[in-house]
Steps between C-alpha positions, in 0.01 A plus 500: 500500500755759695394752717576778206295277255223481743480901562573569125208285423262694763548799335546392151306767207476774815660853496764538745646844605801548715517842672883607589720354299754440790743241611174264542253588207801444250573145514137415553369724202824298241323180733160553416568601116737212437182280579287668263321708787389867316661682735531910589769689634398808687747703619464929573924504412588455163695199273829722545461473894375164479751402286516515094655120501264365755188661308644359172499163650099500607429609183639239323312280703133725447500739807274770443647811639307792703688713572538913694248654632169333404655176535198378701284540232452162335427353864154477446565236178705279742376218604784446798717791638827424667614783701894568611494428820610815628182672367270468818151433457380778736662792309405383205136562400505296167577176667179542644327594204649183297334255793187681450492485125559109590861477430707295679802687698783306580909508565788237319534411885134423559491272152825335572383402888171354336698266239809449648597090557748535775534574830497855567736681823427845485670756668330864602594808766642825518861417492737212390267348275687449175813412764306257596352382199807459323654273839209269438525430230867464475468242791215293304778512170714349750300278602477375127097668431459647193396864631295771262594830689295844464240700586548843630899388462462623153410186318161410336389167577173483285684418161729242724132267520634378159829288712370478847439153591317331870863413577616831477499791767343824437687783792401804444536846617110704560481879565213651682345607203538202347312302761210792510225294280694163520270427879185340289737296355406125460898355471710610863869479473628146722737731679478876627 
């Protein structure tokens, strides 16, 4: 079983909402629906901003849409809420309500350190990091690795779980506010 089969399967027949419908939450929500997940996207712009071809797209693969201004609305018949990572959980009072209710809060960046085979570098600060990023992983392609690149670089890595193998390395590029709830984690990256 793959890494994406084995998180499919742990939330197969749950309701899964994406909130920001960014440069992250897209991939994962045409990820999660292509596997037969019931998946949500919640966004407060609308399919013209988000982009009529893109929204076309999830729909043809089941995404729900919630969109404008009471887009938050159906969070309380989600099982799992994703949020875009740039939504920060202290400024945000219905991340906290969605734990209480029971739900589980999580990031693409949080799922794909949990299930991700191979060796992870990742690379965080206030300056240089998707310089740097992009120089390692140049130098492991050169090296002859087979390198999955993303992160905060502008790449989700989530729906990448699907061709990621142990021999494979994972570099990737983590803003602050991406590492905010990632501290609990379980899976640490081999490299910082």
């Amino acid at each position: 079983m793959t890494p994406a089969e084995k998180y499919i399967e742990s939330i197969k027949g749950k309701k899964v909402a994406l909130v920001g419908m960014g440069v992250a939450n897209l991939p994962c929500a045409k990820f999660l629906a292509s596997h037969g997940i019931e998946t949500y996207a919640c966004d407060r712009r609308d399919k013209e901003y988000i982009g009529e071809e893109k929204c076309k797209e999830l729909e043809d693969l089941g995404v729900h849409f919630s969109l404008g201004e009471n887009y938050l609305d159906i969070l309380p018949e989600m099982d799992i809420v994703f949020r875009s990572h740039g939504i920060l959980p202290f400024q945000n009072k219905w991340i906290g309500e969605c734990i209480k209710r029971g739900q589980t809060v999580t990031t693409e960046m949080e799922v794909f350190f949990e299930y991700c085979p191979s060796k992870i570098i990742a690379v965080t600060g206030s300056n240089g990091k998707t310089t740097t990023t992009t120089l390692i992983s140049k130098m492991l392609e050169l090296q002859g690795y087979n390198v999955f690149l993303g992160g905060n670089i502008g790449k989700a890595l989530m729906p990448e779980l699907d061709n990621i193998t142990k021999n494979d390395i994972a570099v990737v590029e983590l803003s602050s506010f991406q590492l905010l709830t990632m501290g609990n984690m379980k899976n640490k990256p081999d490299v910082a």
